Coordinates of C-alpha atoms in Angstrom, one line a residue:
Chain A
M186 CA 91.5 61.5 121.3
T187 CA 91.5 64.4 119.1
T188 CA 88.6 63.1 116.3
L189 CA 85.3 64.8 116.7
P190 CA 82.2 62.8 118.1
V191 CA 80.6 60.4 115.0
P192 CA 77.4 62.8 115.3
L193 CA 74.3 59.9 116.3
R194 CA 71.6 62.5 116.2
G195 CA 69.6 64.6 112.9
E196 CA 70.1 68.0 112.1
V197 CA 68.0 71.5 113.3
A198 CA 67.4 73.9 110.7
L199 CA 66.0 77.5 111.7
R200 CA 64.9 79.6 107.9
G201 CA 63.1 82.8 107.0
L202 CA 62.9 83.8 111.7
H203 CA 61.4 87.0 112.2
K204 CA 61.3 87.8 116.4
S205 CA 60.6 91.7 117.4
F206 CA 59.7 92.9 121.3
A207 CA 57.9 96.4 121.4
L208 CA 59.1 98.4 123.8
E209 CA 57.6 101.4 125.1
G210 CA 55.0 101.3 121.4
R211 CA 57.8 101.0 118.9
S212 CA 58.7 97.4 117.7
I213 CA 62.3 96.4 118.2
P214 CA 63.6 94.2 115.6
I215 CA 65.9 91.4 117.1
L216 CA 67.0 89.0 114.5
T217 CA 65.1 89.7 110.7
N218 CA 65.3 86.5 108.3
F219 CA 67.7 84.6 110.5
D220 CA 68.6 81.4 108.9
L221 CA 71.1 78.3 110.4
T222 CA 71.6 74.7 110.4
I223 CA 72.8 73.4 113.8
R224 CA 74.7 70.1 113.1
G225 CA 74.3 67.0 115.2
G226 CA 76.6 66.3 117.5
E227 CA 78.6 69.9 116.7
S228 CA 79.1 72.5 120.0
L229 CA 78.4 75.5 118.3
A230 CA 78.8 79.0 120.4
I231 CA 76.7 82.2 119.2
V232 CA 78.3 85.0 120.4
G233 CA 77.6 88.6 119.7
A234 CA 77.3 92.3 121.6
S235 CA 74.9 92.4 124.0
G236 CA 71.3 93.2 122.0
A237 CA 72.3 90.9 119.2
G238 CA 69.8 88.9 120.0
K239 CA 71.8 85.3 121.1
T240 CA 70.1 84.8 124.7
T241 CA 66.8 85.1 122.2
L242 CA 67.8 82.8 119.7
L243 CA 68.8 80.5 122.5
R244 CA 65.1 81.0 123.9
I245 CA 63.2 80.1 120.9
L246 CA 65.2 77.2 119.8
A247 CA 64.2 76.5 123.9
G248 CA 60.6 76.5 123.0
L249 CA 60.7 79.7 126.0
E250 CA 59.7 82.0 123.8
T251 CA 57.7 81.8 120.0
A252 CA 59.5 83.7 116.7
D253 CA 57.1 85.5 115.5
T254 CA 57.1 84.2 111.8
G255 CA 60.0 81.0 110.3
D256 CA 60.1 77.2 110.8
I257 CA 62.1 75.6 113.3
L258 CA 62.9 71.7 111.1
I259 CA 64.0 68.5 113.0
D260 CA 65.5 66.8 110.0
G261 CA 63.5 68.4 107.5
E262 CA 60.2 68.4 110.5
P263 CA 58.1 71.6 110.8
A264 CA 58.9 71.8 115.4
G265 CA 57.4 74.8 117.3
G266 CA 60.9 74.5 119.4
L267 CA 62.8 71.6 120.5
G268 CA 60.6 70.5 123.2
S269 CA 62.2 67.8 125.4
A270 CA 64.7 67.1 122.7
C271 CA 67.0 70.2 124.3
A272 CA 67.6 70.9 127.4
V273 CA 68.3 74.7 129.1
I274 CA 71.5 75.0 131.4
F275 CA 70.6 78.5 132.2
Q276 CA 73.5 81.5 134.1
E277 CA 72.1 80.9 136.6
P278 CA 72.0 76.8 138.4
R279 CA 68.3 77.7 139.4
L280 CA 67.7 75.0 141.8
L281 CA 65.5 74.6 144.2
P282 CA 66.3 74.6 147.4
W283 CA 64.2 72.7 148.7
L284 CA 65.7 69.5 147.0
T285 CA 68.6 67.6 147.9
V286 CA 71.1 67.4 145.2
L287 CA 69.6 64.3 144.1
R288 CA 66.6 65.6 143.7
N289 CA 67.0 68.3 142.3
V290 CA 68.7 66.4 139.1
A291 CA 65.8 64.1 139.1
F292 CA 63.2 67.3 138.7
G293 CA 63.6 67.8 134.7
L294 CA 62.9 63.2 135.1
E295 CA 60.1 64.2 137.0
A296 CA 58.7 67.0 135.5
R297 CA 58.4 65.2 132.5
G298 CA 56.2 62.5 134.1
T299 CA 58.6 59.5 134.5
A300 CA 58.5 57.7 138.0
P301 CA 60.8 59.3 140.7
A302 CA 62.6 55.6 141.8
T303 CA 63.5 56.0 137.4
A304 CA 64.8 59.4 137.3
R305 CA 65.9 59.2 140.9
E306 CA 68.7 56.5 139.8
R307 CA 69.7 58.0 136.9
A308 CA 69.8 61.1 138.6
G309 CA 72.6 59.3 140.8
R310 CA 74.6 58.1 137.1
Y311 CA 74.6 61.4 136.3
L312 CA 76.3 63.3 139.2
R313 CA 78.9 61.0 139.3
L314 CA 79.7 61.4 135.9
V315 CA 80.1 65.6 136.6
G316 CA 82.6 64.3 139.2
L317 CA 79.7 64.5 143.1
A318 CA 78.7 61.7 143.5
G319 CA 79.1 61.6 148.2
F320 CA 76.8 64.9 147.4
E321 CA 73.9 63.4 146.6
E322 CA 71.7 64.8 150.4
A323 CA 73.4 68.4 150.5
Y324 CA 70.9 71.4 150.3
P325 CA 72.3 73.9 147.3
R326 CA 73.3 75.8 149.7
Q327 CA 75.7 74.4 150.9
L328 CA 77.7 74.2 147.7
S329 CA 80.0 76.4 145.7
G330 CA 78.5 78.4 143.1
G331 CA 80.6 75.3 140.5
M332 CA 79.3 73.0 142.5
A333 CA 76.0 74.3 142.2
Q334 CA 76.0 74.4 138.1
R335 CA 77.4 71.2 137.4
V336 CA 74.2 69.9 139.7
G337 CA 72.1 72.2 136.8
I338 CA 74.1 70.7 133.8
A339 CA 73.6 67.1 135.7
R340 CA 69.9 67.5 136.3
A341 CA 70.1 68.6 131.8
L342 CA 71.7 65.8 131.0
T343 CA 70.0 63.4 132.7
T344 CA 66.4 64.7 130.3
Q345 CA 68.8 62.6 127.8
P346 CA 68.6 66.0 125.6
E347 CA 70.0 65.8 121.9
I348 CA 70.4 69.1 121.8
L349 CA 72.0 71.5 124.8
L350 CA 70.8 74.1 125.4
L351 CA 73.7 77.0 127.5
D352 CA 72.8 80.5 127.9
E353 CA 76.4 82.2 129.4
P354 CA 76.5 78.9 131.2
F355 CA 80.3 80.1 133.8
G356 CA 79.2 83.5 133.3
A357 CA 78.7 83.9 137.2
L358 CA 81.5 81.7 138.2
D359 CA 84.7 82.9 139.1
A360 CA 88.0 82.7 136.5
M361 CA 89.6 79.7 137.9
T362 CA 85.9 77.7 137.9
K363 CA 85.6 78.7 135.1
L364 CA 88.3 77.3 133.2
A365 CA 87.9 74.0 134.8
M366 CA 83.4 74.2 133.8
Q367 CA 84.5 74.7 130.1
E368 CA 87.2 71.2 130.2
E369 CA 85.1 69.7 131.9
L370 CA 81.8 70.5 129.8
V371 CA 84.2 69.1 127.1
R372 CA 84.2 66.5 129.1
I373 CA 81.1 65.8 128.9
W374 CA 80.0 67.0 125.4
R375 CA 82.2 63.8 123.9
E376 CA 80.9 60.6 126.2
E377 CA 78.0 61.2 126.1
N378 CA 77.3 62.4 121.9
V379 CA 75.6 65.4 122.5
T380 CA 75.0 68.4 120.1
M381 CA 75.5 71.8 122.2
V382 CA 74.9 74.9 121.8
T383 CA 76.3 77.8 123.8
V384 CA 75.0 81.6 124.0
T385 CA 78.2 83.1 125.5
H386 CA 80.2 86.6 125.1
D387 CA 83.6 85.4 126.8
L388 CA 85.1 84.8 123.2
E389 CA 87.8 82.8 124.0
E390 CA 85.1 80.1 126.3
A391 CA 83.9 80.6 122.8
V392 CA 87.2 78.9 121.1
F393 CA 87.4 76.7 123.8
L394 CA 84.5 75.3 123.3
A395 CA 83.2 75.6 119.6
D396 CA 83.2 73.5 116.3
R397 CA 81.9 76.3 114.8
V398 CA 81.7 80.4 115.9
L399 CA 78.0 82.4 114.7
V400 CA 79.3 86.1 115.4
L401 CA 75.8 88.1 115.4
S402 CA 76.0 91.4 114.8
R403 CA 73.6 93.5 116.1
N404 CA 73.4 96.1 112.8
R405 CA 70.5 93.6 111.0
T406 CA 71.7 94.2 107.9
Q407 CA 74.9 92.6 108.4
A408 CA 74.0 88.6 107.4
P409 CA 75.9 86.9 110.6
R410 CA 79.0 84.7 110.6
L411 CA 79.8 81.3 111.3
I412 CA 83.7 81.2 112.3
D413 CA 84.8 77.6 111.5
V414 CA 87.3 76.4 114.6
S415 CA 89.2 73.4 113.0
L416 CA 91.3 73.0 116.4
P417 CA 92.1 69.8 117.2
R418 CA 91.3 68.3 120.5
P419 CA 92.4 69.2 123.7
R420 CA 92.5 72.2 122.5
E421 CA 95.6 75.1 124.2
R422 CA 94.7 77.7 124.8
T423 CA 98.0 79.4 124.4
S424 CA 98.3 78.0 121.6
S425 CA 99.9 80.1 118.5
A426 CA 96.5 78.5 116.2
F427 CA 93.5 79.2 118.8
V428 CA 95.3 83.3 120.0
A429 CA 95.0 83.7 116.2
L430 CA 91.4 82.5 116.4
R431 CA 90.5 84.2 119.5
Q432 CA 91.9 87.7 116.8
E433 CA 90.0 87.2 114.1
L434 CA 86.7 86.7 116.3
M435 CA 87.8 89.9 118.3
A436 CA 88.6 91.6 115.2
E437 CA 84.8 90.8 113.8
F438 CA 83.8 93.4 117.1
G439 CA 86.8 95.7 116.1
L440 CA 88.9 94.5 119.3
H441 CA 92.6 94.0 118.9
Chain B
M213 CA 90.0 66.4 134.2
T214 CA 89.8 69.0 136.8
Y215 CA 88.3 70.0 139.7
E216 CA 88.1 72.5 141.8
A217 CA 88.7 71.8 145.2
L218 CA 85.9 70.4 146.7
P219 CA 86.7 69.7 151.0
R220 CA 87.1 65.4 151.7
D221 CA 85.2 65.3 154.2
F222 CA 82.2 66.0 153.1
S223 CA 80.1 65.4 157.2
G224 CA 80.9 68.8 158.4
L225 CA 79.5 70.1 155.3
L226 CA 76.2 68.2 156.0
K227 CA 75.3 68.0 159.3
P228 CA 74.1 71.2 160.5
R229 CA 75.4 72.6 164.0
A230 CA 72.0 72.5 166.0
D231 CA 72.6 67.7 165.6
R232 CA 75.3 68.4 167.2
P233 CA 74.5 67.3 171.4
L234 CA 74.6 69.0 173.7
I235 CA 75.6 66.3 175.8
L236 CA 79.4 66.9 174.7
L237 CA 79.2 70.2 176.0
R238 CA 81.1 70.7 179.3
P239 CA 79.1 71.6 182.2
L240 CA 79.7 74.9 182.5
A241 CA 79.2 75.6 179.3
I242 CA 75.6 74.7 179.4
L243 CA 75.2 76.5 182.3
R244 CA 76.4 79.3 180.5
R245 CA 74.0 78.7 177.5
L246 CA 70.8 78.4 180.4
A247 CA 71.6 81.2 182.0
M248 CA 72.1 83.6 178.5
R249 CA 68.7 81.9 177.1
F250 CA 66.6 81.9 180.6
G251 CA 68.2 84.7 182.5
A252 CA 66.8 87.7 181.8
L253 CA 63.3 85.6 182.6
A254 CA 64.5 84.3 185.4
A255 CA 65.6 87.6 186.8
F256 CA 61.7 88.9 185.8
L257 CA 60.2 86.7 187.8
A258 CA 62.0 86.9 190.6
L259 CA 61.6 90.8 190.9
W260 CA 57.4 89.9 190.8
Q261 CA 58.3 87.1 193.6
T262 CA 60.4 89.8 196.2
A263 CA 57.5 93.2 194.7
S264 CA 55.0 90.7 195.9
T265 CA 56.4 89.3 199.1
L266 CA 58.7 92.2 200.0
G267 CA 55.0 94.6 199.3
W268 CA 56.4 97.1 197.2
V269 CA 53.0 96.4 195.5
S270 CA 50.4 95.4 197.5
P271 CA 49.8 91.5 197.7
A272 CA 46.0 91.5 197.4
I273 CA 47.2 92.8 193.5
L274 CA 49.9 91.2 192.3
P275 CA 50.0 88.1 194.2
G276 CA 53.0 86.1 194.6
I277 CA 54.7 83.1 191.7
D278 CA 53.6 80.6 195.0
K279 CA 50.0 82.1 195.7
V280 CA 49.5 82.2 191.8
A281 CA 50.6 78.8 191.6
A282 CA 48.7 76.8 193.8
A283 CA 45.7 78.9 192.3
L284 CA 46.4 77.4 188.9
W285 CA 46.9 73.8 190.7
T286 CA 43.6 74.1 192.4
G287 CA 41.9 76.2 189.8
L288 CA 42.7 73.0 187.0
F289 CA 41.9 70.7 188.9
E290 CA 39.1 71.0 191.2
G291 CA 37.7 74.5 189.6
T292 CA 36.7 75.2 186.0
L293 CA 39.5 76.5 184.8
A294 CA 40.3 72.7 182.6
G295 CA 36.7 73.2 181.2
D296 CA 37.1 76.8 180.7
M297 CA 40.8 75.6 178.7
A298 CA 39.1 73.8 176.1
I299 CA 36.5 75.7 175.5
S300 CA 38.9 78.8 175.2
L301 CA 40.5 76.1 172.9
Q302 CA 37.9 74.7 170.5
R303 CA 37.0 78.1 169.6
A304 CA 40.4 79.6 168.4
G305 CA 41.0 76.2 167.1
L306 CA 38.0 75.8 165.0
A307 CA 38.0 79.7 163.9
F308 CA 41.7 79.0 163.2
L309 CA 41.4 76.0 161.2
A310 CA 38.2 77.9 159.4
A311 CA 40.8 80.5 158.7
V312 CA 43.4 78.1 157.1
G313 CA 41.3 76.3 155.2
L314 CA 40.1 79.0 153.0
G315 CA 43.2 81.8 153.6
I316 CA 45.5 79.0 151.9
P317 CA 43.5 77.9 149.0
L318 CA 42.3 81.4 148.7
G319 CA 45.4 82.9 148.0
L320 CA 47.2 80.5 146.2
L321 CA 44.1 81.0 143.4
M322 CA 44.5 84.5 143.8
G323 CA 48.2 84.6 144.1
Q324 CA 48.5 82.9 140.8
L325 CA 45.9 84.9 139.3
E326 CA 46.1 88.7 138.8
P327 CA 42.7 88.8 137.1
I328 CA 40.7 87.9 140.8
E329 CA 43.1 88.9 142.7
R330 CA 42.6 92.7 141.6
A331 CA 38.7 92.0 142.1
L332 CA 38.8 90.6 145.0
D333 CA 41.3 93.2 146.2
P334 CA 39.3 96.3 147.4
I335 CA 36.8 94.6 149.4
L336 CA 39.2 92.3 150.9
Q337 CA 41.3 95.6 152.0
L338 CA 38.3 97.1 153.5
F339 CA 37.2 93.7 154.8
R340 CA 40.6 93.5 156.5
Q341 CA 40.6 97.9 157.9
T342 CA 37.5 96.9 159.8
S343 CA 38.2 95.6 162.6
A344 CA 36.5 92.4 163.6
L345 CA 35.6 93.5 167.0
A346 CA 33.9 96.7 165.9
L347 CA 32.0 93.6 163.9
Y348 CA 31.5 92.0 166.7
P349 CA 27.8 93.5 167.6
I350 CA 27.2 92.7 164.1
F351 CA 28.4 89.0 164.3
I352 CA 26.1 88.8 167.9
L353 CA 23.1 90.3 165.9
L354 CA 23.5 87.5 162.9
F355 CA 24.8 84.6 165.0
G356 CA 23.4 84.9 168.2
L357 CA 25.2 85.2 171.6
G358 CA 26.5 81.4 171.3
E359 CA 29.9 79.4 170.2
M360 CA 28.8 80.7 166.4
S361 CA 29.4 84.7 167.1
K362 CA 32.8 84.1 168.9
V363 CA 34.0 81.7 166.5
F364 CA 33.4 83.7 163.6
V365 CA 35.0 87.2 164.8
I366 CA 38.6 85.1 165.6
F367 CA 38.1 84.0 162.3
W368 CA 37.8 86.6 160.9
A369 CA 40.7 88.5 162.7
T370 CA 42.5 85.6 161.5
V371 CA 41.4 84.6 157.8
F372 CA 43.2 87.7 156.7
P373 CA 47.3 87.3 157.9
I374 CA 46.9 84.4 156.3
L375 CA 45.1 85.5 153.3
L376 CA 47.8 88.3 152.7
A377 CA 50.8 86.0 153.5
T378 CA 49.6 83.3 151.1
I379 CA 49.9 85.9 148.5
G380 CA 52.5 87.4 149.3
G381 CA 54.8 84.3 149.2
V382 CA 52.9 83.1 145.8
K383 CA 54.3 86.4 143.4
E384 CA 57.5 86.1 145.1
V385 CA 58.4 83.1 144.1
D386 CA 61.0 83.4 141.5
P387 CA 59.6 83.3 138.4
K388 CA 63.5 82.0 136.7
L389 CA 62.7 79.0 138.7
V390 CA 59.0 78.7 137.1
E391 CA 60.8 78.9 134.2
M392 CA 63.4 76.3 134.7
A393 CA 60.7 74.0 135.5
R394 CA 58.6 75.0 132.5
S395 CA 61.8 74.4 130.4
Y396 CA 61.8 70.6 131.5
G397 CA 58.0 70.2 130.2
A398 CA 56.8 70.6 133.6
N399 CA 52.6 71.5 133.2
Q400 CA 50.6 73.8 134.8
L401 CA 49.7 71.5 137.8
T402 CA 53.4 70.5 138.0
V403 CA 54.6 74.2 138.4
F404 CA 51.8 74.6 141.6
R405 CA 53.3 71.7 143.8
R406 CA 56.7 71.1 142.7
V407 CA 58.1 74.7 142.4
I408 CA 54.9 77.5 143.7
L409 CA 53.6 76.1 146.8
P410 CA 57.1 75.0 148.6
A411 CA 58.5 77.9 148.0
S412 CA 55.7 79.6 149.2
I413 CA 55.5 77.4 152.6
P414 CA 58.0 79.7 154.6
A415 CA 55.4 82.7 153.7
I416 CA 52.8 80.9 154.8
F417 CA 54.1 80.1 158.4
V418 CA 54.5 83.5 158.9
G419 CA 51.2 84.5 158.1
L420 CA 49.9 81.5 160.1
R421 CA 51.7 82.4 163.8
L422 CA 51.0 86.0 163.0
A423 CA 47.3 84.2 162.5
A424 CA 47.6 81.9 165.9
T425 CA 48.7 85.0 168.0
T426 CA 45.4 87.0 166.8
A427 CA 43.2 84.1 167.2
L428 CA 44.4 84.7 170.6
L429 CA 43.6 88.0 171.0
L430 CA 40.3 87.7 169.3
L431 CA 39.4 84.9 171.9
I432 CA 40.0 87.2 174.8
A433 CA 38.6 90.2 173.5
A434 CA 35.7 87.8 172.8
E435 CA 35.2 85.7 175.6
M436 CA 35.4 89.5 178.0
I437 CA 32.6 90.4 176.1
G438 CA 30.0 87.8 175.6
A439 CA 31.1 84.9 177.1
R440 CA 29.5 83.0 180.4
S441 CA 32.9 80.4 180.0
G442 CA 36.8 80.3 178.8
L443 CA 40.3 81.6 180.1
G444 CA 39.3 85.1 178.9
F445 CA 36.0 85.0 180.5
Q446 CA 37.7 83.6 183.8
V447 CA 39.7 87.2 183.7
M448 CA 37.2 89.0 183.9
N449 CA 35.0 87.0 186.1
A450 CA 37.8 86.2 188.8
E451 CA 38.9 90.5 188.9
Y452 CA 35.3 91.1 189.5
N453 CA 35.1 88.4 192.3
F454 CA 38.4 90.1 193.5
Q455 CA 40.2 86.1 193.3
I456 CA 43.2 87.9 192.0
P457 CA 45.8 84.6 192.3
L458 CA 42.7 82.8 189.5
M459 CA 42.7 86.1 187.2
F460 CA 46.9 85.8 187.5
A461 CA 46.1 81.5 187.2
A462 CA 43.9 82.2 183.8
I463 CA 46.3 85.3 182.7
V464 CA 49.3 82.4 182.6
L465 CA 47.1 80.2 181.3
L466 CA 46.8 82.2 178.1
A467 CA 50.4 83.5 177.9
L468 CA 51.5 79.3 177.5
L469 CA 48.7 78.5 175.1
G470 CA 49.9 81.1 172.9
L471 CA 53.5 80.4 173.8
A472 CA 52.5 76.1 173.3
A473 CA 50.8 77.6 169.7
N474 CA 54.2 79.2 168.4
A475 CA 56.1 76.2 168.9
L476 CA 53.1 73.6 167.0
L477 CA 53.7 75.9 163.8
L478 CA 57.5 76.4 164.6
G479 CA 57.9 72.4 164.7
L480 CA 55.9 72.3 162.0
Q481 CA 57.5 74.8 159.5
R482 CA 60.7 72.7 160.6
R483 CA 59.6 69.6 159.8
L484 CA 58.6 70.8 156.4
C485 CA 61.5 73.7 155.6
R486 CA 64.4 71.4 156.8
W487 CA 66.3 72.6 153.9
N488 CA 66.0 76.6 155.3
E489 CA 68.6 76.6 157.7
R490 CA 66.8 80.1 159.1
I491 CA 63.6 79.7 161.2
V492 CA 63.8 82.5 163.2

């Protein structure tokens, strides 16, 4: 398959977002007059130096933090955050150690008030999707890092979000596992027809996952750059077009 | 599709070691395990018996284990020891339950609400540092020499370990887990019920087990000072009347009571925290 999935759902627009943090009495601006449109069904990666505001942006989208000013519009309608339309996948799996894998996956739905029986039935389906059938009754401490992160992904998918927000999802995994998980994520994204926003500091990961890459600069007078990644899928990490795009991204950070 | 290597046989991964039946071990191995576990205890009992029989310590002061066992038997079935144990259990049990009933809910509240904790902390620290035994005379003046003052002094000493352990447990809950639950739209009550409470249980049990030990300690002290029944009273009374085997029998019962309380709490904790491999 080389065609992109048809975007089923609407777009998310950020308009004139401002966010600053107070540090030792001073106000540190993180985002100033920030605009972005996330297209339905796309995979967007956000890269940038640390302190450039990538994680803050993701947390505002998730509703875990609020912008000082500015609007979030879903299909043109103002919204405080994405709410139940989104699910967050954190760098750490953040599983509840006292729940079995199946019950961890069901937790996201149950937290929203879905009946446990229904939640667990759906959880079982998504556990199979991430390749962890047979691990339903295992406890988190018995899982490897990659397996635990799969459980976290299944938990997010079980809530059937329109947008998956991923905050350096594979940053804590070893190199081999990371590559496998990236391929897995692209497969899931295509199968589930979900919009995906991934914050990462790994430029190769950004090129592999994304349709578009947003480059945030720590210099806030410089407008964020959006780079189109029009490579066919499945993507070859060693193809010349892939390497060229990665180099273009590195040049954004003054690296060669 | 690329997967990281998953183990083919999941059963070994999922089955805790403790579940393996003992019968599969060879008799020699069982013997060695028993020796490792109870060897020191057996040696202690043997030393006790020898010291008494050979007269290293006067048998009048240190009666042999056989004499103590006999005194325990007659004390339980013909004497007052069974009744003493019942009344002691009632005192310590009532106080412990009251301490649990106050300590855990208050601790859960204080652990979550910073202003309440800050407002109550100074007075709690003052109360905690004031020995319950030093306050016993006051409790006697307030509640009389009956059951109430004894239960209250034990309650006073046991509520603090439970309260402080609960507060600590709640404050130690990983904020990342709380944030995760919130990101799924969990409300305050759901976060409390599904994240904060289960995460605090191991810490609460540390407090409960500490409190159980304290309860027995205070029970004995209170019964030695102002009681006419109970195991603590019996230890003192038997000594006055120079019924040394009976005294030892009461002490043995107290030790067994402590072991039983600890085993009960440990069993409960294992049931509630099956996910946690390391409970000692």
